Structure formats: structure tokens, C-alpha cells
mmCIF file of C-alpha atoms in Angstrom:
data_model
loop_
_atom_site.group_PDB
_atom_site.id
_atom_site.type_symbol
_atom_site.label_atom_id
_atom_site.label_comp_id
_atom_site.label_asym_id
_atom_site.label_seq_id
_atom_site.Cartn_x
_atom_site.Cartn_y
_atom_site.Cartn_z
ATOM 1 C CA MET A 26 65.324 -172.461 9.678
ATOM 2 C CA ASP A 27 68.810 -171.759 8.698
ATOM 3 C CA GLU A 28 72.428 -172.709 9.837
ATOM 4 C CA ARG A 29 72.868 -169.968 12.082
ATOM 5 C CA GLN A 30 69.757 -170.285 13.913
ATOM 6 C CA LEU A 31 70.521 -174.130 14.356
ATOM 7 C CA ARG A 32 74.080 -172.969 16.165
ATOM 8 C CA ILE A 33 71.936 -171.075 18.348
ATOM 9 C CA LEU A 34 69.798 -173.510 19.661
ATOM 10 C CA ARG A 35 72.857 -176.022 19.792
ATOM 11 C CA GLU A 36 74.787 -173.347 21.964
ATOM 12 C CA LEU A 37 71.873 -172.687 24.112
ATOM 13 C CA GLY A 38 71.519 -176.498 25.074
ATOM 14 C CA GLU A 39 74.897 -176.676 25.712
ATOM 15 C CA LEU A 40 75.518 -173.073 27.858
ATOM 16 C CA GLY A 41 72.055 -172.720 29.328
ATOM 17 C CA SER A 42 71.310 -169.221 28.848
ATOM 18 C CA VAL A 43 70.479 -166.636 26.409
ATOM 19 C CA SER A 44 73.411 -164.479 27.774
ATOM 20 C CA ALA A 45 76.090 -167.375 27.618
ATOM 21 C CA VAL A 46 75.003 -167.863 24.128
ATOM 22 C CA ALA A 47 75.277 -164.037 23.169
ATOM 23 C CA ALA A 48 78.619 -163.746 24.752
ATOM 24 C CA ALA A 49 80.063 -166.801 22.906
ATOM 25 C CA LEU A 50 78.785 -165.717 19.832
ATOM 26 C CA HIS A 51 79.822 -162.282 20.085
ATOM 27 C CA VAL A 52 76.378 -160.920 19.557
ATOM 28 C CA THR A 53 73.723 -159.186 21.875
ATOM 29 C CA PRO A 54 71.020 -161.285 23.686
ATOM 30 C CA SER A 55 68.348 -159.385 21.660
ATOM 31 C CA ALA A 56 70.031 -160.686 18.460
ATOM 32 C CA ILE A 57 69.749 -164.445 20.153
ATOM 33 C CA SER A 58 66.215 -164.217 21.005
ATOM 34 C CA GLN A 59 65.066 -162.233 17.966
ATOM 35 C CA GLN A 60 66.825 -165.515 15.929
ATOM 36 C CA LEU A 61 65.364 -167.902 18.439
ATOM 37 C CA ARG A 62 61.888 -166.279 17.494
ATOM 38 C CA LEU A 63 62.323 -166.731 13.692
ATOM 39 C CA LEU A 64 63.292 -170.052 14.204
ATOM 40 C CA GLN A 65 60.092 -170.959 16.286
ATOM 41 C CA ARG A 66 57.880 -169.634 13.714
ATOM 42 C CA SER A 67 58.947 -172.185 11.230
ATOM 43 C CA LEU A 68 58.127 -174.930 13.522
ATOM 44 C CA PRO A 69 54.664 -176.219 15.000
ATOM 45 C CA VAL A 70 55.960 -177.241 18.432
ATOM 46 C CA PRO A 71 57.470 -175.059 21.079
ATOM 47 C CA LEU A 72 61.184 -175.301 20.929
ATOM 48 C CA THR A 73 62.163 -173.213 24.494
ATOM 49 C CA GLU A 74 60.491 -172.776 27.795
ATOM 50 C CA ARG A 75 60.829 -170.490 30.634
ATOM 51 C CA ALA A 76 62.589 -172.327 33.767
ATOM 52 C CA GLY A 77 62.625 -169.434 36.382
ATOM 53 C CA ARG A 78 64.610 -166.581 34.525
ATOM 54 C CA ARG A 79 66.328 -168.513 31.804
ATOM 55 C CA VAL A 80 65.065 -169.821 28.939
ATOM 56 C CA VAL A 81 65.926 -173.513 28.451
ATOM 57 C CA LEU A 82 65.067 -176.278 25.370
ATOM 58 C CA THR A 83 62.065 -178.386 25.524
ATOM 59 C CA GLU A 84 62.131 -182.075 24.539
ATOM 60 C CA ALA A 85 61.734 -181.011 21.036
ATOM 61 C CA GLY A 86 64.196 -178.232 21.350
ATOM 62 C CA LYS A 87 66.637 -180.824 22.402
ATOM 63 C CA ALA A 88 65.805 -183.176 19.509
ATOM 64 C CA LEU A 89 66.618 -180.389 17.296
ATOM 65 C CA ALA A 90 69.720 -179.293 18.731
ATOM 66 C CA ARG A 91 71.154 -182.681 18.370
ATOM 67 C CA ALA A 92 70.118 -182.558 14.848
ATOM 68 C CA ALA A 93 72.039 -179.320 14.604
ATOM 69 C CA VAL A 94 75.106 -181.206 15.253
ATOM 70 C CA GLU A 95 74.577 -183.445 12.624
ATOM 71 C CA VAL A 96 73.885 -180.479 9.952
ATOM 72 C CA GLU A 97 76.695 -178.487 11.316
ATOM 73 C CA THR A 98 79.060 -181.880 10.615
ATOM 74 C CA ALA A 99 77.466 -182.253 7.123
ATOM 75 C CA LEU A 100 78.111 -178.504 5.959
ATOM 76 C CA ALA A 101 81.705 -178.897 7.537
ATOM 77 C CA ARG A 102 82.002 -181.873 5.254
ATOM 78 C CA ALA A 103 80.539 -180.057 2.373
ATOM 79 C CA ARG A 104 82.671 -177.048 2.875
ATOM 80 C CA HIS A 105 85.938 -179.335 3.288
ATOM 81 C CA SER A 106 84.855 -181.044 -0.218
ATOM 82 C CA VAL A 107 84.438 -177.767 -2.120
ATOM 83 C CA ASP A 108 87.938 -176.572 -1.039
ATOM 84 C CA GLU A 109 89.031 -179.831 -1.859
ATOM 85 C CA PHE A 110 87.555 -179.535 -5.280
ATOM 86 C CA ALA A 111 88.600 -175.585 -5.672
ATOM 87 C CA ASP A 112 92.228 -177.057 -4.521
ATOM 88 C CA GLN A 113 92.678 -179.505 -7.519
ATOM 89 C CA PRO A 114 95.673 -178.628 -9.635
ATOM 90 C CA ASP A 115 94.520 -181.094 -11.955
ATOM 91 C CA GLY A 116 90.924 -180.275 -12.762
ATOM 92 C CA ASN A 117 88.813 -180.222 -15.665
ATOM 93 C CA VAL A 118 89.059 -176.419 -17.347
ATOM 94 C CA SER A 119 86.749 -175.913 -20.282
ATOM 95 C CA LEU A 120 87.676 -173.148 -22.832
ATOM 96 C CA ALA A 121 86.322 -171.698 -25.788
ATOM 97 C CA ALA A 122 87.789 -169.874 -28.574
ATOM 98 C CA PHE A 123 87.266 -168.276 -31.864
ATOM 99 C CA HIS A 124 88.816 -169.910 -34.599
ATOM 100 C CA SER A 125 92.170 -168.052 -35.321
ATOM 101 C CA ALA A 126 92.932 -167.794 -31.508
ATOM 102 C CA ALA A 127 92.028 -171.469 -31.010
ATOM 103 C CA THR A 128 94.533 -172.303 -33.694
ATOM 104 C CA THR A 129 97.270 -170.236 -32.149
ATOM 105 C CA PHE A 130 96.577 -170.760 -28.420
ATOM 106 C CA PHE A 131 95.049 -174.426 -27.984
ATOM 107 C CA PRO A 132 98.204 -176.196 -29.477
ATOM 108 C CA LEU A 133 100.580 -173.905 -26.718
ATOM 109 C CA LEU A 134 98.413 -174.845 -23.712
ATOM 110 C CA LEU A 135 98.219 -178.732 -24.713
ATOM 111 C CA ARG A 136 101.977 -178.958 -24.539
ATOM 112 C CA SER A 137 102.093 -176.853 -21.386
ATOM 113 C CA PHE A 138 99.407 -179.050 -19.465
ATOM 114 C CA ALA A 139 100.528 -182.464 -20.857
ATOM 115 C CA GLY A 140 101.604 -184.980 -18.083
ATOM 116 C CA PRO A 141 100.000 -185.678 -14.677
ATOM 117 C CA GLY A 142 99.144 -183.228 -12.149
ATOM 118 C CA ARG A 143 98.001 -180.695 -14.713
ATOM 119 C CA PRO A 144 94.845 -179.067 -15.302
ATOM 120 C CA ARG A 145 92.523 -181.282 -17.850
ATOM 121 C CA LEU A 146 91.545 -179.029 -21.029
ATOM 122 C CA ARG A 147 88.170 -179.460 -22.659
ATOM 123 C CA LEU A 148 88.893 -177.077 -25.633
ATOM 124 C CA ALA A 149 85.957 -176.116 -27.750
ATOM 125 C CA ASP A 150 85.524 -173.651 -31.154
ATOM 126 C CA GLU A 151 83.003 -170.878 -30.995
ATOM 127 C CA ASP A 152 82.787 -168.402 -33.776
ATOM 128 C CA VAL A 153 80.085 -166.093 -32.710
ATOM 129 C CA ALA A 154 79.263 -162.353 -33.211
ATOM 130 C CA GLN A 155 81.014 -160.079 -30.599
ATOM 131 C CA GLU A 156 78.004 -159.739 -28.446
ATOM 132 C CA ARG A 157 77.546 -163.560 -28.223
ATOM 133 C CA PHE A 158 80.940 -163.946 -26.586
ATOM 134 C CA PRO A 159 80.105 -163.152 -22.806
ATOM 135 C CA VAL A 160 77.113 -165.455 -23.140
ATOM 136 C CA LEU A 161 79.376 -168.375 -23.625
ATOM 137 C CA THR A 162 80.845 -167.952 -20.325
ATOM 138 C CA ARG A 163 77.655 -169.629 -18.835
ATOM 139 C CA ASP A 164 78.973 -172.876 -20.284
ATOM 140 C CA TYR A 165 82.632 -172.435 -20.040
ATOM 141 C CA ASP A 166 85.521 -171.536 -17.626
ATOM 142 C CA LEU A 167 87.241 -169.341 -19.914
ATOM 143 C CA VAL A 168 86.472 -167.983 -23.084
ATOM 144 C CA LEU A 169 88.766 -165.915 -25.576
ATOM 145 C CA ALA A 170 87.089 -163.465 -27.551
ATOM 146 C CA HIS A 171 87.977 -160.576 -29.768
ATOM 147 C CA ARG A 172 86.826 -156.887 -30.203
ATOM 148 C CA LEU A 173 88.424 -153.815 -32.199
ATOM 149 C CA ASP A 174 90.174 -151.366 -29.998
ATOM 150 C CA HIS A 175 87.525 -148.830 -30.262
ATOM 151 C CA GLY A 176 84.451 -151.304 -30.062
ATOM 152 C CA PRO A 177 82.016 -151.472 -27.042
ATOM 153 C CA PRO A 178 83.613 -152.704 -23.837
ATOM 154 C CA TRP A 179 82.310 -156.114 -22.322
ATOM 155 C CA PRO A 180 79.643 -155.887 -19.824
ATOM 156 C CA ARG A 181 80.495 -155.658 -16.270
ATOM 157 C CA THR A 182 79.070 -159.380 -15.855
ATOM 158 C CA VAL A 183 82.096 -160.912 -16.916
ATOM 159 C CA THR A 184 85.833 -160.491 -16.026
ATOM 160 C CA ALA A 185 88.013 -159.469 -19.130
ATOM 161 C CA ASN A 186 91.641 -159.358 -19.382
ATOM 162 C CA THR A 187 93.543 -158.543 -22.576
ATOM 163 C CA LEU A 188 95.969 -160.914 -23.903
ATOM 164 C CA LEU A 189 96.996 -159.517 -26.934
ATOM 165 C CA GLN A 190 96.391 -156.072 -29.065
ATOM 166 C CA GLU A 191 97.266 -157.414 -32.257
ATOM 167 C CA PRO A 192 97.615 -155.632 -35.618
ATOM 168 C CA LEU A 193 95.691 -156.195 -38.694
ATOM 169 C CA ASP A 194 96.961 -156.213 -41.734
ATOM 170 C CA VAL A 195 96.112 -156.405 -45.646
ATOM 171 C CA ALA A 196 96.591 -159.582 -47.100
ATOM 172 C CA LEU A 197 97.294 -159.817 -50.649
ATOM 173 C CA PRO A 198 98.644 -162.130 -53.489
ATOM 174 C CA ALA A 199 102.623 -162.266 -52.926
ATOM 175 C CA GLY A 200 102.890 -161.400 -56.561
ATOM 176 C CA HIS A 201 100.368 -158.477 -56.267
ATOM 177 C CA PRO A 202 102.027 -154.894 -57.443
ATOM 178 C CA LEU A 203 100.995 -153.492 -54.199
ATOM 179 C CA ALA A 204 103.002 -156.229 -52.295
ATOM 180 C CA ALA A 205 106.115 -154.128 -53.195
ATOM 181 C CA LYS A 206 104.617 -151.315 -51.089
ATOM 182 C CA THR A 207 106.134 -151.765 -47.246
ATOM 183 C CA VAL A 208 102.707 -149.758 -46.237
ATOM 184 C CA LEU A 209 99.311 -149.507 -47.805
ATOM 185 C CA THR A 210 96.759 -146.712 -47.428
ATOM 186 C CA PRO A 211 93.089 -146.951 -47.688
ATOM 187 C CA GLN A 212 93.216 -145.301 -50.964
ATOM 188 C CA ASP A 213 95.887 -147.619 -52.322
ATOM 189 C CA VAL A 214 93.215 -150.886 -51.613
ATOM 190 C CA ALA A 215 89.831 -149.550 -51.760
ATOM 191 C CA ASP A 216 89.634 -150.081 -55.800
ATOM 192 C CA GLN A 217 90.546 -153.555 -55.000
ATOM 193 C CA PRO A 218 87.714 -156.587 -54.911
ATOM 194 C CA TRP A 219 87.722 -157.230 -50.940
ATOM 195 C CA ILE A 220 87.169 -160.610 -48.900
ATOM 196 C CA THR A 221 85.653 -159.878 -45.631
ATOM 197 C CA VAL A 222 83.860 -161.419 -42.598
ATOM 198 C CA HIS A 223 80.226 -161.597 -42.286
ATOM 199 C CA ASP A 224 78.305 -158.278 -40.743
ATOM 200 C CA GLY A 225 78.266 -158.372 -36.873
ATOM 201 C CA PHE A 226 81.847 -159.478 -36.628
ATOM 202 C CA PRO A 227 84.563 -157.086 -35.407
ATOM 203 C CA LEU A 228 86.948 -157.162 -38.202
ATOM 204 C CA MET A 229 84.153 -155.471 -40.423
ATOM 205 C CA SER A 230 84.196 -152.120 -38.516
ATOM 206 C CA THR A 231 87.790 -151.763 -39.859
ATOM 207 C CA VAL A 232 86.545 -152.379 -43.413
ATOM 208 C CA GLU A 233 83.916 -149.963 -43.381
ATOM 209 C CA ALA A 234 86.691 -147.773 -41.719
ATOM 210 C CA ILE A 235 88.747 -148.375 -45.076
ATOM 211 C CA ALA A 236 86.040 -147.442 -47.234
ATOM 212 C CA ALA A 237 85.055 -143.945 -45.134
ATOM 213 C CA VAL A 238 88.757 -142.952 -45.400
ATOM 214 C CA ALA A 239 89.228 -143.507 -49.188
ATOM 215 C CA ASN A 240 85.409 -142.043 -49.566
ATOM 216 C CA ARG A 241 84.277 -144.857 -51.816
ATOM 217 C CA ARG A 242 82.444 -147.950 -51.343
ATOM 218 C CA LEU A 243 84.280 -151.153 -51.338
ATOM 219 C CA ASP A 244 83.626 -154.162 -53.694
ATOM 220 C CA ILE A 245 82.924 -157.061 -51.442
ATOM 221 C CA VAL A 246 82.966 -160.135 -53.114
ATOM 222 C CA HIS A 247 83.447 -162.902 -50.737
ATOM 223 C CA ARG A 248 82.407 -163.374 -46.953
ATOM 224 C CA VAL A 249 84.422 -165.988 -45.173
ATOM 225 C CA ASN A 250 85.187 -165.998 -41.193
ATOM 226 C CA GLU A 251 87.505 -168.700 -41.182
ATOM 227 C CA PHE A 252 91.072 -167.138 -41.928
ATOM 228 C CA THR A 253 92.701 -170.162 -43.174
ATOM 229 C CA VAL A 254 90.149 -170.176 -45.820
ATOM 230 C CA VAL A 255 90.485 -166.499 -46.476
ATOM 231 C CA ALA A 256 94.291 -166.758 -46.897
ATOM 232 C CA GLU A 257 93.659 -169.282 -49.592
ATOM 233 C CA LEU A 258 91.126 -167.173 -51.501
ATOM 234 C CA VAL A 259 93.540 -164.304 -51.280
ATOM 235 C CA ALA A 260 96.292 -166.498 -52.494
ATOM 236 C CA ALA A 261 94.181 -167.636 -55.454
ATOM 237 C CA GLY A 262 93.353 -163.782 -56.546
ATOM 238 C CA GLY A 263 89.966 -163.918 -54.947
ATOM 239 C CA GLY A 264 90.967 -160.314 -53.552
ATOM 240 C CA LEU A 265 92.169 -158.477 -50.544
ATOM 241 C CA ALA A 266 91.364 -159.002 -46.911
ATOM 242 C CA LEU A 267 92.166 -157.940 -43.523
ATOM 243 C CA LEU A 268 94.118 -160.773 -41.676
ATOM 244 C CA PRO A 269 95.608 -160.981 -38.170
ATOM 245 C CA ARG A 270 99.613 -160.430 -38.177
ATOM 246 C CA TRP A 271 100.113 -163.067 -35.162
ATOM 247 C CA THR A 272 97.361 -165.563 -35.187
ATOM 248 C CA THR A 273 97.248 -166.082 -38.994
ATOM 249 C CA ARG A 274 99.245 -169.282 -40.184
ATOM 250 C CA LYS A 275 102.004 -168.704 -42.534
ATOM 251 C CA HIS A 276 101.050 -168.826 -46.298
ATOM 252 C CA PRO A 277 103.734 -168.997 -48.898
ATOM 253 C CA ASP A 278 101.820 -167.314 -51.247
ATOM 254 C CA VAL A 279 100.512 -164.552 -49.252
ATOM 255 C CA ALA A 280 101.806 -161.170 -48.271
ATOM 256 C CA LEU A 281 100.861 -159.002 -45.220
ATOM 257 C CA ARG A 282 101.064 -155.126 -45.258
ATOM 258 C CA PRO A 283 100.416 -153.061 -42.868
ATOM 259 C CA LEU A 284 97.654 -150.330 -43.076
ATOM 260 C CA THR A 285 97.913 -146.717 -42.310
ATOM 261 C CA ALA A 286 95.107 -143.910 -41.608
ATOM 262 C CA VAL A 287 92.929 -146.385 -39.870
ATOM 263 C CA HIS A 288 92.698 -147.768 -36.521
ATOM 264 C CA ALA A 289 93.533 -151.572 -37.528
ATOM 265 C CA ARG A 290 93.976 -153.487 -34.317
ATOM 266 C CA ARG A 291 91.978 -155.953 -32.812
ATOM 267 C CA ARG A 292 91.995 -157.117 -28.700
ATOM 268 C CA ILE A 293 91.977 -160.568 -27.699
ATOM 269 C CA ASP A 294 90.537 -160.836 -24.105
ATOM 270 C CA VAL A 295 89.846 -163.971 -22.151
ATOM 271 C CA LEU A 296 86.638 -163.384 -20.484
ATOM 272 C CA HIS A 297 84.973 -165.554 -17.343
ATOM 273 C CA ARG A 298 82.711 -165.078 -14.868
ATOM 274 C CA PRO A 299 84.459 -164.030 -11.547
ATOM 275 C CA GLU A 300 83.725 -167.064 -9.566
ATOM 276 C CA ARG A 301 85.409 -169.272 -12.049
ATOM 277 C CA THR A 302 88.826 -168.579 -10.449
ATOM 278 C CA ALA A 303 88.057 -169.495 -7.257
ATOM 279 C CA ARG A 304 89.239 -172.819 -8.666
ATOM 280 C CA ARG A 305 93.390 -173.583 -8.696
ATOM 281 C CA ALA A 306 92.942 -175.219 -12.023
ATOM 282 C CA VAL A 307 91.216 -172.364 -13.709
ATOM 283 C CA ARG A 308 93.663 -170.014 -12.357
ATOM 284 C CA THR A 309 96.703 -172.172 -13.537
ATOM 285 C CA VAL A 310 95.305 -172.118 -17.153
ATOM 286 C CA LEU A 311 94.554 -168.139 -16.947
ATOM 287 C CA ALA A 312 98.109 -167.803 -15.778
ATOM 288 C CA GLU A 313 99.507 -169.845 -18.994
ATOM 289 C CA LEU A 314 97.241 -168.204 -21.395
ATOM 290 C CA HIS A 315 98.780 -164.890 -20.491
ATOM 291 C CA ARG A 316 102.616 -166.291 -20.593
ATOM 292 C CA ALA A 317 101.705 -167.815 -24.034
ATOM 293 C CA ALA A 318 100.356 -164.350 -25.140
ATOM 294 C CA THR A 319 103.769 -162.858 -23.953
ATOM 295 C CA GLU A 320 105.352 -165.776 -26.423
ATOM 296 C CA ILE A 321 103.406 -164.954 -29.296
ATOM 297 C CA ARG A 322 103.863 -161.035 -29.033
ATOM 298 C CA THR A 323 107.418 -161.273 -28.609
ATOM 299 C CA HIS A 324 108.454 -164.144 -30.927
ATOM 300 C CA ASP A 325 106.853 -161.972 -33.902
ATOM 301 C CA ALA A 326 106.078 -158.221 -32.926
ATOM 302 C CA GLN A 327 107.468 -156.582 -35.831
ATOM 303 C CA PRO A 328 105.718 -155.784 -38.810
ATOM 304 C CA PRO A 329 105.678 -157.704 -41.948
ATOM 305 C CA ARG A 330 108.575 -156.856 -44.557
ATOM 306 C CA PRO A 331 108.062 -157.148 -48.484
ATOM 307 C CA GLY A 332 108.697 -160.564 -49.503
ATOM 308 C CA THR A 333 107.254 -162.295 -46.512
ATOM 309 C CA GLY A 334 103.957 -163.906 -46.034
ATOM 310 C CA PRO A 335 101.537 -164.097 -42.903
ATOM 311 C CA ARG A 336 103.345 -164.323 -39.525
ATOM 312 C CA SER A 337 102.269 -166.902 -37.088
ATOM 313 C CA GLY A 338 102.437 -167.258 -33.253
#
């Protein structure tokens, strides 16, 4: 028993013949008869009977036809409720982000959506390996994820839009001899101690590329994922590191220098399941993320210069 079959039964009671129902619903009489047979199989009592050459409703059929009116009314109300929910401008929107993206984007979003009639944000930090980001779309409306330009693409089960293509720079103490250079090569930095992310996180591929181009194994002394902690370790002389140019907070004792000869750039993407954007509030937050990304990119799109620390969005 489904909505279409109940609708046919209702129309048969009102119009009085299979051919009239077929004409009203713009289908063939045989299609109507088939749906009536399928409906009959699901019930233990006859719903129709012959009255001369016509098929009419039995008393049981009439009772079910009356119930069909109630079913259609309830379904219409349900659809209207869903439409109202989907069109709410101030609905709840859940958003997860890895740490540096959260540091940069979350404050911009909160300021943009302050006040009544705006989406109500539910924010969370999620620092996971790259392959885990798509899984988070089960629990959140939107997920900020990162991957390297040459890394594997996101699965087709999620929709992905790129917000930023962010350069990765070498971070070193402001007084380090290499800070006098405007650009660094893998050979310049390969003999230094290094602070890297844990295995399985995107930036590790760039660190490995530095070692490959320099043709030597890097001395990795610390493993830290949180970039604010990394900046503090670099400032204290704990080693060199890769830091994103736009989403790293400025540290007065850390300098960033561009790196040549390796592809040092990451994508910051927003992931979501396709059905999430049926809601107006989610679409509003998604549009604001793109606007914020443009602001971050245009505010500080130039490479760092000697004597300056990390730039932030």
C-alpha cells in the first residue's frame, strides 16, 4: 500500500470508473488496473467489485478511500512542514573544521551571523587524517577539510568546493641565518631539525617531497599537528616546520619563507552531503564561507618578506 495506490482508490470512488481515473491522472486504464490489483494483494477483503461493465468500490473500498483522504491530508501537512523547515533562514547549521581553518573561519562566521534571523551555528573542531573527513559529513552539515593539490580526490559520495589554495611556507626562528633569504630550496633546509605533523596527515607528503628533492633523510625531532604549538616550538629553536601562509596566526619570533622546487600548497575544501544544501540556512553558511575565503585570500595574497612573521587571515 502506497500513496499513489490510495490516491487511485479515492479517485475511483469519486469518478466512478477506471477510464475516468486514468484520464484524470494522465495514465492508461491498464496502469490504473495494475495498481488496484497490487493494492488488493496487500489487504484481506475485496476493495472493488463489478457493477455491470464498471468497477466500483465495495464498502471496505469506500472506507479505505475515506482514509486515503486523511492520508493525503497528513502527507500534505508533512511536506509543508518540511518545506518550512528547509526554508528557515535561522535554522541550526553544524560545521566542523580542522584546527587552523577553525581559527581563521569560525570568528568570521560568528561575526557575520550575529543577530536575529541568521543561521544558528553549531561549531566543532575535528583534527582527523585526510580519509576521515568525508565520514564527518554524516554528523555535520558542512565540514572544512584539507588536502594537498596532488593528493587523492574526495569520494563522489560527498560534494566538495574549494575555498582556498593556500601556500605552505617554511617556518623558522626570526633570527635564523636562513631567514635572510627571500626564498628557500629543499637543499637549504634538509640539514635542519624538523617539526612535522603525524603520519597520515596531508602536510607529511610535502615534507617527504623536500627530502626526496634534497636526496637526504630529514631529521624529524618533533611531531605536532596543532600549528599554534608548532609556531611556539619553532620560535624556541625546536626546528623548522611547514606552516600555512594564510591560516596561521602571526608569531613575532617566527619568519615564513616560500619554498621552491616542490609543490608546497594545500587546498581547503568544504565538504557536505548533497541533500544538506536543500536547507536555506546551510546554503547561507556555505555562501558566507566562500565570501570569507575571498576576504582571507585578498587580504594577504603576497608571499612573506624578510623580517616578517607568519601572516594570518
